[in-house]
PDB file of N, CA and C in Angstrom:
ATOM      1  N   VAL A 441      -6.914   1.434  10.887  1.00  0.00           N
ATOM      2  CA  VAL A 441      -6.082   0.264  10.754  1.00  0.00           C
ATOM      3  C   VAL A 441      -4.753   0.692  10.118  1.00  0.00           C
ATOM      4  N   GLU A 442      -3.667   0.057  10.547  1.00  0.00           N
ATOM      5  CA  GLU A 442      -2.350   0.352   9.976  1.00  0.00           C
ATOM      6  C   GLU A 442      -1.773  -0.906   9.351  1.00  0.00           C
ATOM      7  N   LEU A 443      -1.412  -0.802   8.079  1.00  0.00           N
ATOM      8  CA  LEU A 443      -0.775  -1.898   7.353  1.00  0.00           C
ATOM      9  C   LEU A 443       0.673  -1.493   7.111  1.00  0.00           C
ATOM     10  N   SER A 444       1.603  -2.351   7.497  1.00  0.00           N
ATOM     11  CA  SER A 444       3.020  -1.995   7.413  1.00  0.00           C
ATOM     12  C   SER A 444       3.739  -2.722   6.298  1.00  0.00           C
ATOM     13  N   CYS A 445       4.523  -1.981   5.596  1.00  0.00           N
ATOM     14  CA  CYS A 445       5.383  -2.490   4.536  1.00  0.00           C
ATOM     15  C   CYS A 445       6.790  -2.064   4.945  1.00  0.00           C
ATOM     16  N   ILE A 446       7.575  -2.978   5.473  1.00  0.00           N
ATOM     17  CA  ILE A 446       8.880  -2.639   6.035  1.00  0.00           C
ATOM     18  C   ILE A 446       9.984  -2.903   5.011  1.00  0.00           C
ATOM     19  N   ILE A 447      10.803  -1.895   4.798  1.00  0.00           N
ATOM     20  CA  ILE A 447      11.966  -2.029   3.919  1.00  0.00           C
ATOM     21  C   ILE A 447      13.172  -2.253   4.811  1.00  0.00           C
ATOM     22  N   LYS A 448      13.785  -3.440   4.711  1.00  0.00           N
ATOM     23  CA  LYS A 448      14.885  -3.787   5.608  1.00  0.00           C
ATOM     24  C   LYS A 448      16.191  -3.084   5.240  1.00  0.00           C
ATOM     25  N   SER A 449      16.566  -3.116   3.979  1.00  0.00           N
ATOM     26  CA  SER A 449      17.777  -2.420   3.578  1.00  0.00           C
ATOM     27  C   SER A 449      17.620  -1.984   2.129  1.00  0.00           C
ATOM     28  N   THR A 450      18.209  -0.868   1.828  1.00  0.00           N
ATOM     29  CA  THR A 450      18.108  -0.341   0.474  1.00  0.00           C
ATOM     30  C   THR A 450      19.286   0.559   0.158  1.00  0.00           C
ATOM     31  N   ILE A 451      19.742   0.471  -1.040  1.00  0.00           N
ATOM     32  CA  ILE A 451      20.799   1.364  -1.520  1.00  0.00           C
ATOM     33  C   ILE A 451      20.151   2.552  -2.213  1.00  0.00           C
ATOM     34  N   THR A 452      18.998   2.313  -2.823  1.00  0.00           N
ATOM     35  CA  THR A 452      18.263   3.369  -3.522  1.00  0.00           C
ATOM     36  C   THR A 452      17.835   4.425  -2.501  1.00  0.00           C
ATOM     37  N   PRO A 453      18.207   5.697  -2.729  1.00  0.00           N
ATOM     38  CA  PRO A 453      17.904   6.732  -1.733  1.00  0.00           C
ATOM     39  C   PRO A 453      16.399   6.898  -1.453  1.00  0.00           C
ATOM     40  N   VAL A 454      15.582   6.900  -2.496  1.00  0.00           N
ATOM     41  CA  VAL A 454      14.139   7.073  -2.328  1.00  0.00           C
ATOM     42  C   VAL A 454      13.426   6.012  -3.171  1.00  0.00           C
ATOM     43  N   PRO A 455      13.228   4.824  -2.619  1.00  0.00           N
ATOM     44  CA  PRO A 455      12.538   3.787  -3.391  1.00  0.00           C
ATOM     45  C   PRO A 455      11.085   4.190  -3.657  1.00  0.00           C
ATOM     46  N   ARG A 456      10.554   3.741  -4.786  1.00  0.00           N
ATOM     47  CA  ARG A 456       9.158   4.035  -5.128  1.00  0.00           C
ATOM     48  C   ARG A 456       8.266   3.024  -4.407  1.00  0.00           C
ATOM     49  N   ILE A 457       7.272   3.533  -3.707  1.00  0.00           N
ATOM     50  CA  ILE A 457       6.351   2.676  -2.962  1.00  0.00           C
ATOM     51  C   ILE A 457       4.940   2.909  -3.478  1.00  0.00           C
ATOM     52  N   GLU A 458       4.251   1.801  -3.765  1.00  0.00           N
ATOM     53  CA  GLU A 458       2.866   1.873  -4.207  1.00  0.00           C
ATOM     54  C   GLU A 458       2.042   0.901  -3.372  1.00  0.00           C
ATOM     55  N   TRP A 459       0.813   1.279  -3.072  1.00  0.00           N
ATOM     56  CA  TRP A 459      -0.142   0.402  -2.413  1.00  0.00           C
ATOM     57  C   TRP A 459      -1.301   0.160  -3.353  1.00  0.00           C
ATOM     58  N   LYS A 460      -1.739  -1.092  -3.436  1.00  0.00           N
ATOM     59  CA  LYS A 460      -2.876  -1.447  -4.276  1.00  0.00           C
ATOM     60  C   LYS A 460      -3.875  -2.254  -3.452  1.00  0.00           C
ATOM     61  N   LYS A 461      -5.138  -2.154  -3.831  1.00  0.00           N
ATOM     62  CA  LYS A 461      -6.215  -2.908  -3.196  1.00  0.00           C
ATOM     63  C   LYS A 461      -6.743  -3.922  -4.201  1.00  0.00           C
ATOM     64  N   ILE A 462      -6.810  -5.182  -3.785  1.00  0.00           N
ATOM     65  CA  ILE A 462      -7.300  -6.250  -4.659  1.00  0.00           C
ATOM     66  C   ILE A 462      -8.540  -6.844  -4.002  1.00  0.00           C
ATOM     67  N   ARG A 463      -9.672  -6.699  -4.688  1.00  0.00           N
ATOM     68  CA  ARG A 463     -10.946  -7.193  -4.149  1.00  0.00           C
ATOM     69  C   ARG A 463     -11.785  -7.740  -5.291  1.00  0.00           C
ATOM     70  N   ASP A 464     -12.256  -8.952  -5.118  1.00  0.00           N
ATOM     71  CA  ASP A 464     -13.096  -9.606  -6.134  1.00  0.00           C
ATOM     72  C   ASP A 464     -12.427  -9.607  -7.513  1.00  0.00           C
ATOM     73  N   GLY A 465     -11.112  -9.834  -7.538  1.00  0.00           N
ATOM     74  CA  GLY A 465     -10.383  -9.898  -8.795  1.00  0.00           C
ATOM     75  C   GLY A 465     -10.070  -8.558  -9.431  1.00  0.00           C
ATOM     76  N   GLU A 466     -10.508  -7.466  -8.812  1.00  0.00           N
ATOM     77  CA  GLU A 466     -10.252  -6.116  -9.318  1.00  0.00           C
ATOM     78  C   GLU A 466      -9.119  -5.477  -8.526  1.00  0.00           C
ATOM     79  N   THR A 467      -8.177  -4.859  -9.238  1.00  0.00           N
ATOM     80  CA  THR A 467      -7.064  -4.171  -8.589  1.00  0.00           C
ATOM     81  C   THR A 467      -7.212  -2.671  -8.790  1.00  0.00           C
ATOM     82  N   SER A 468      -7.085  -1.909  -7.710  1.00  0.00           N
ATOM     83  CA  SER A 468      -7.151  -0.454  -7.799  1.00  0.00           C
ATOM     84  C   SER A 468      -6.018   0.151  -6.982  1.00  0.00           C
ATOM     85  N   TYR A 469      -5.607   1.352  -7.360  1.00  0.00           N
ATOM     86  CA  TYR A 469      -4.541   2.040  -6.627  1.00  0.00           C
ATOM     87  C   TYR A 469      -5.082   2.647  -5.346  1.00  0.00           C
ATOM     88  N   VAL A 470      -4.294   2.526  -4.290  1.00  0.00           N
ATOM     89  CA  VAL A 470      -4.569   3.195  -3.024  1.00  0.00           C
ATOM     90  C   VAL A 470      -3.602   4.367  -2.891  1.00  0.00           C
ATOM     91  N   PHE A 471      -2.300   4.080  -3.076  1.00  0.00           N
ATOM     92  CA  PHE A 471      -1.254   5.103  -3.010  1.00  0.00           C
ATOM     93  C   PHE A 471      -0.380   4.948  -4.247  1.00  0.00           C
ATOM     94  N   PHE A 472      -0.373   5.977  -5.091  1.00  0.00           N
ATOM     95  CA  PHE A 472       0.360   5.925  -6.352  1.00  0.00           C
ATOM     96  C   PHE A 472       0.854   7.323  -6.691  1.00  0.00           C
ATOM     97  N   ASP A 473       2.066   7.406  -7.231  1.00  0.00           N
ATOM     98  CA  ASP A 473       2.644   8.693  -7.620  1.00  0.00           C
ATOM     99  C   ASP A 473       2.707   9.650  -6.415  1.00  0.00           C
ATOM    100  N   ASN A 474       3.048   9.086  -5.261  1.00  0.00           N
ATOM    101  CA  ASN A 474       3.200   9.837  -4.010  1.00  0.00           C
ATOM    102  C   ASN A 474       1.932  10.513  -3.512  1.00  0.00           C
ATOM    103  N   LYS A 475       0.750   9.984  -3.886  1.00  0.00           N
ATOM    104  CA  LYS A 475      -0.485  10.533  -3.324  1.00  0.00           C
ATOM    105  C   LYS A 475      -1.563   9.461  -3.236  1.00  0.00           C
ATOM    106  N   MET A 476      -2.483   9.681  -2.306  1.00  0.00           N
ATOM    107  CA  MET A 476      -3.605   8.768  -2.132  1.00  0.00           C
ATOM    108  C   MET A 476      -4.543   8.900  -3.323  1.00  0.00           C
ATOM    109  N   GLN A 477      -5.193   7.791  -3.649  1.00  0.00           N
ATOM    110  CA  GLN A 477      -6.074   7.751  -4.813  1.00  0.00           C
ATOM    111  C   GLN A 477      -7.519   7.473  -4.386  1.00  0.00           C
ATOM    112  N   GLY A 478      -8.465   7.877  -5.207  1.00  0.00           N
ATOM    113  CA  GLY A 478      -9.880   7.579  -4.991  1.00  0.00           C
ATOM    114  C   GLY A 478     -10.385   8.041  -3.643  1.00  0.00           C
ATOM    115  N   ASP A 479     -11.264   7.230  -3.034  1.00  0.00           N
ATOM    116  CA  ASP A 479     -11.837   7.615  -1.738  1.00  0.00           C
ATOM    117  C   ASP A 479     -10.816   7.552  -0.606  1.00  0.00           C
ATOM    118  N   PHE A 480      -9.652   6.969  -0.856  1.00  0.00           N
ATOM    119  CA  PHE A 480      -8.600   6.941   0.159  1.00  0.00           C
ATOM    120  C   PHE A 480      -7.967   8.320   0.357  1.00  0.00           C
ATOM    121  N   ALA A 481      -8.128   9.205  -0.614  1.00  0.00           N
ATOM    122  CA  ALA A 481      -7.530  10.548  -0.536  1.00  0.00           C
ATOM    123  C   ALA A 481      -8.005  11.310   0.697  1.00  0.00           C
ATOM    124  N   THR A 482      -9.222  11.051   1.134  1.00  0.00           N
ATOM    125  CA  THR A 482      -9.770  11.791   2.280  1.00  0.00           C
ATOM    126  C   THR A 482      -9.713  11.014   3.585  1.00  0.00           C
ATOM    127  N   ARG A 483      -9.325   9.729   3.537  1.00  0.00           N
ATOM    128  CA  ARG A 483      -9.370   8.956   4.778  1.00  0.00           C
ATOM    129  C   ARG A 483      -8.181   8.035   4.999  1.00  0.00           C
ATOM    130  N   ALA A 484      -7.107   8.262   4.291  1.00  0.00           N
ATOM    131  CA  ALA A 484      -5.909   7.436   4.488  1.00  0.00           C
ATOM    132  C   ALA A 484      -4.665   8.303   4.391  1.00  0.00           C
ATOM    133  N   GLU A 485      -3.571   7.787   4.955  1.00  0.00           N
ATOM    134  CA  GLU A 485      -2.296   8.492   4.893  1.00  0.00           C
ATOM    135  C   GLU A 485      -1.157   7.489   4.993  1.00  0.00           C
ATOM    136  N   ILE A 486       0.019   7.946   4.609  1.00  0.00           N
ATOM    137  CA  ILE A 486       1.235   7.148   4.718  1.00  0.00           C
ATOM    138  C   ILE A 486       2.031   7.661   5.910  1.00  0.00           C
ATOM    139  N   LEU A 487       2.423   6.728   6.782  1.00  0.00           N
ATOM    140  CA  LEU A 487       3.266   7.074   7.926  1.00  0.00           C
ATOM    141  C   LEU A 487       4.647   6.473   7.723  1.00  0.00           C
ATOM    142  N   SER A 488       5.655   7.201   8.130  1.00  0.00           N
ATOM    143  CA  SER A 488       7.042   6.728   8.051  1.00  0.00           C
ATOM    144  C   SER A 488       7.382   6.188   6.664  1.00  0.00           C
ATOM    145  N   ARG A 489       6.865   6.796   5.653  1.00  0.00           N
ATOM    146  CA  ARG A 489       7.131   6.487   4.241  1.00  0.00           C
ATOM    147  C   ARG A 489       6.580   5.157   3.751  1.00  0.00           C
ATOM    148  N   THR A 490       6.230   4.228   4.663  1.00  0.00           N
ATOM    149  CA  THR A 490       5.847   2.899   4.185  1.00  0.00           C
ATOM    150  C   THR A 490       4.537   2.352   4.746  1.00  0.00           C
ATOM    151  N   SER A 491       4.094   2.790   5.908  1.00  0.00           N
ATOM    152  CA  SER A 491       2.885   2.233   6.519  1.00  0.00           C
ATOM    153  C   SER A 491       1.638   2.958   6.024  1.00  0.00           C
ATOM    154  N   LEU A 492       0.645   2.173   5.649  1.00  0.00           N
ATOM    155  CA  LEU A 492      -0.636   2.705   5.183  1.00  0.00           C
ATOM    156  C   LEU A 492      -1.618   2.712   6.345  1.00  0.00           C
ATOM    157  N   VAL A 493      -2.173   3.878   6.654  1.00  0.00           N
ATOM    158  CA  VAL A 493      -3.164   4.009   7.718  1.00  0.00           C
ATOM    159  C   VAL A 493      -4.499   4.370   7.071  1.00  0.00           C
ATOM    160  N   ILE A 494      -5.508   3.519   7.293  1.00  0.00           N
ATOM    161  CA  ILE A 494      -6.845   3.762   6.759  1.00  0.00           C
ATOM    162  C   ILE A 494      -7.757   4.098   7.932  1.00  0.00           C
ATOM    163  N   LYS A 495      -8.399   5.262   7.855  1.00  0.00           N
ATOM    164  CA  LYS A 495      -9.302   5.705   8.923  1.00  0.00           C
ATOM    165  C   LYS A 495     -10.733   5.310   8.570  1.00  0.00           C
ATOM    166  N   ASN A 496     -11.554   5.172   9.579  1.00  0.00           N
ATOM    167  CA  ASN A 496     -12.979   4.864   9.393  1.00  0.00           C
ATOM    168  C   ASN A 496     -13.187   3.653   8.484  1.00  0.00           C
ATOM    169  N   THR A 497     -12.508   2.565   8.787  1.00  0.00           N
ATOM    170  CA  THR A 497     -12.627   1.372   7.952  1.00  0.00           C
ATOM    171  C   THR A 497     -14.038   0.797   8.020  1.00  0.00           C
ATOM    172  N   THR A 498     -14.478   0.238   6.900  1.00  0.00           N
ATOM    173  CA  THR A 498     -15.773  -0.421   6.817  1.00  0.00           C
ATOM    174  C   THR A 498     -15.561  -1.787   6.170  1.00  0.00           C
ATOM    175  N   ARG A 499     -16.616  -2.560   6.066  1.00  0.00           N
ATOM    176  CA  ARG A 499     -16.509  -3.870   5.423  1.00  0.00           C
ATOM    177  C   ARG A 499     -16.073  -3.753   3.971  1.00  0.00           C
ATOM    178  N   MET A 500     -16.333  -2.620   3.348  1.00  0.00           N
ATOM    179  CA  MET A 500     -15.909  -2.405   1.954  1.00  0.00           C
ATOM    180  C   MET A 500     -14.383  -2.352   1.826  1.00  0.00           C
ATOM    181  N   ASP A 501     -13.698  -2.165   2.941  1.00  0.00           N
ATOM    182  CA  ASP A 501     -12.231  -2.141   2.928  1.00  0.00           C
ATOM    183  C   ASP A 501     -11.635  -3.543   3.032  1.00  0.00           C
ATOM    184  N   THR A 502     -12.476  -4.550   3.277  1.00  0.00           N
ATOM    185  CA  THR A 502     -11.996  -5.926   3.317  1.00  0.00           C
ATOM    186  C   THR A 502     -11.434  -6.277   1.944  1.00  0.00           C
ATOM    187  N   ALA A 503     -10.158  -6.631   1.911  1.00  0.00           N
ATOM    188  CA  ALA A 503      -9.482  -6.915   0.637  1.00  0.00           C
ATOM    189  C   ALA A 503      -8.055  -7.354   0.930  1.00  0.00           C
ATOM    190  N   THR A 504      -7.344  -7.676  -0.140  1.00  0.00           N
ATOM    191  CA  THR A 504      -5.911  -7.887  -0.059  1.00  0.00           C
ATOM    192  C   THR A 504      -5.252  -6.574  -0.464  1.00  0.00           C
ATOM    193  N   TYR A 505      -4.320  -6.123   0.345  1.00  0.00           N
ATOM    194  CA  TYR A 505      -3.576  -4.892   0.046  1.00  0.00           C
ATOM    195  C   TYR A 505      -2.150  -5.289  -0.292  1.00  0.00           C
ATOM    196  N   ARG A 506      -1.661  -4.774  -1.402  1.00  0.00           N
ATOM    197  CA  ARG A 506      -0.319  -5.106  -1.863  1.00  0.00           C
ATOM    198  C   ARG A 506       0.569  -3.868  -1.792  1.00  0.00           C
ATOM    199  N   CYS A 507       1.683  -4.031  -1.100  1.00  0.00           N
ATOM    200  CA  CYS A 507       2.705  -2.991  -1.067  1.00  0.00           C
ATOM    201  C   CYS A 507       3.784  -3.398  -2.061  1.00  0.00           C
ATOM    202  N   GLU A 508       4.055  -2.529  -3.020  1.00  0.00           N
ATOM    203  CA  GLU A 508       5.099  -2.779  -4.012  1.00  0.00           C
ATOM    204  C   GLU A 508       6.206  -1.748  -3.848  1.00  0.00           C
ATOM    205  N   VAL A 509       7.441  -2.235  -3.778  1.00  0.00           N
ATOM    206  CA  VAL A 509       8.603  -1.362  -3.612  1.00  0.00           C
ATOM    207  C   VAL A 509       9.527  -1.545  -4.804  1.00  0.00           C
ATOM    208  N   ALA A 510       9.870  -0.449  -5.445  1.00  0.00           N
ATOM    209  CA  ALA A 510      10.817  -0.474  -6.566  1.00  0.00           C
ATOM    210  C   ALA A 510      12.069   0.289  -6.145  1.00  0.00           C
ATOM    211  N   ALA A 511      13.202  -0.413  -6.171  1.00  0.00           N
ATOM    212  CA  ALA A 511      14.481   0.171  -5.771  1.00  0.00           C
ATOM    213  C   ALA A 511      15.506  -0.143  -6.859  1.00  0.00           C
ATOM    214  N   PRO A 512      15.574   0.685  -7.898  1.00  0.00           N
ATOM    215  CA  PRO A 512      16.403   0.391  -9.070  1.00  0.00           C
ATOM    216  C   PRO A 512      17.892   0.190  -8.793  1.00  0.00           C
ATOM    217  N   SER A 513      18.431   0.786  -7.733  1.00  0.00           N
ATOM    218  CA  SER A 513      19.863   0.659  -7.444  1.00  0.00           C
ATOM    219  C   SER A 513      20.205  -0.596  -6.647  1.00  0.00           C
ATOM    220  N   ASP A 514      19.202  -1.280  -6.125  1.00  0.00           N
ATOM    221  CA  ASP A 514      19.435  -2.456  -5.287  1.00  0.00           C
ATOM    222  C   ASP A 514      19.621  -3.719  -6.123  1.00  0.00           C
ATOM    223  N   THR A 515      20.154  -4.769  -5.479  1.00  0.00           N
ATOM    224  CA  THR A 515      20.291  -6.065  -6.135  1.00  0.00           C
ATOM    225  C   THR A 515      18.914  -6.607  -6.492  1.00  0.00           C
ATOM    226  N   LYS A 516      17.985  -6.535  -5.529  1.00  0.00           N
ATOM    227  CA  LYS A 516      16.598  -6.921  -5.784  1.00  0.00           C
ATOM    228  C   LYS A 516      15.851  -5.624  -6.100  1.00  0.00           C
ATOM    229  N   THR A 517      15.555  -5.417  -7.369  1.00  0.00           N
ATOM    230  CA  THR A 517      15.032  -4.116  -7.795  1.00  0.00           C
ATOM    231  C   THR A 517      13.557  -3.899  -7.486  1.00  0.00           C
ATOM    232  N   ILE A 518      12.807  -4.986  -7.291  1.00  0.00           N
ATOM    233  CA  ILE A 518      11.389  -4.841  -6.979  1.00  0.00           C
ATOM    234  C   ILE A 518      10.969  -5.958  -6.024  1.00  0.00           C
ATOM    235  N   ASP A 519      10.095  -5.614  -5.096  1.00  0.00           N
ATOM    236  CA  ASP A 519       9.580  -6.604  -4.151  1.00  0.00           C
ATOM    237  C   ASP A 519       8.172  -6.190  -3.766  1.00  0.00           C
ATOM    238  N   GLU A 520       7.418  -7.146  -3.250  1.00  0.00           N
ATOM    239  CA  GLU A 520       6.049  -6.848  -2.843  1.00  0.00           C
ATOM    240  C   GLU A 520       5.641  -7.749  -1.695  1.00  0.00           C
ATOM    241  N   ILE A 521       4.621  -7.306  -0.984  1.00  0.00           N
ATOM    242  CA  ILE A 521       4.031  -8.103   0.084  1.00  0.00           C
ATOM    243  C   ILE A 521       2.525  -7.914   0.005  1.00  0.00           C
ATOM    244  N   ASN A 522       1.796  -9.001   0.233  1.00  0.00           N
ATOM    245  CA  ASN A 522       0.334  -8.942   0.269  1.00  0.00           C
ATOM    246  C   ASN A 522      -0.126  -9.067   1.712  1.00  0.00           C
ATOM    247  N   ILE A 523      -1.073  -8.229   2.101  1.00  0.00           N
ATOM    248  CA  ILE A 523      -1.636  -8.251   3.441  1.00  0.00           C
ATOM    249  C   ILE A 523      -3.151  -8.394   3.297  1.00  0.00           C
ATOM    250  N   GLN A 524      -3.697  -9.408   3.936  1.00  0.00           N
ATOM    251  CA  GLN A 524      -5.152  -9.626   3.890  1.00  0.00           C
ATOM    252  C   GLN A 524      -5.802  -8.861   5.052  1.00  0.00           C
ATOM    253  N   LEU A 525      -6.698  -7.932   4.725  1.00  0.00           N
ATOM    254  CA  LEU A 525      -7.427  -7.185   5.731  1.00  0.00           C
ATOM    255  C   LEU A 525      -8.888  -7.634   5.733  1.00  0.00           C
ATOM    256  N   THR A 526      -9.370  -8.026   6.903  1.00  0.00           N
ATOM    257  CA  THR A 526     -10.765  -8.406   7.053  1.00  0.00           C
ATOM    258  C   THR A 526     -11.392  -7.477   8.088  1.00  0.00           C
ATOM    259  N   VAL A 527     -12.391  -6.722   7.667  1.00  0.00           N
ATOM    260  CA  VAL A 527     -13.107  -5.826   8.574  1.00  0.00           C
ATOM    261  C   VAL A 527     -14.415  -6.509   8.955  1.00  0.00           C
ATOM    262  N   GLN A 528     -14.597  -6.767  10.235  1.00  0.00           N
ATOM    263  CA  GLN A 528     -15.775  -7.490  10.723  1.00  0.00           C
ATOM    264  C   GLN A 528     -16.979  -6.574  10.843  1.00  0.00           C
TER     265      GLN A 528
END
């Protein structure tokens, strides 16, 4: 599955991008400090700097995924989007 976090315009040369997984009120890092975290390290990757690709998805991956972008040089310094993923 591919989850996209699109950055429309930015002045910041390399904005910081983080992905988080929110499930049952618990938040965990998926992509942080420019690397995959936890079990995502072996089955996920970042494409085109912003899209999260999760391989071999299971029902345990059903959650809300949050993409957070920090761009300190921009007018809007931080933004986020939530994507609900349901694996049947």
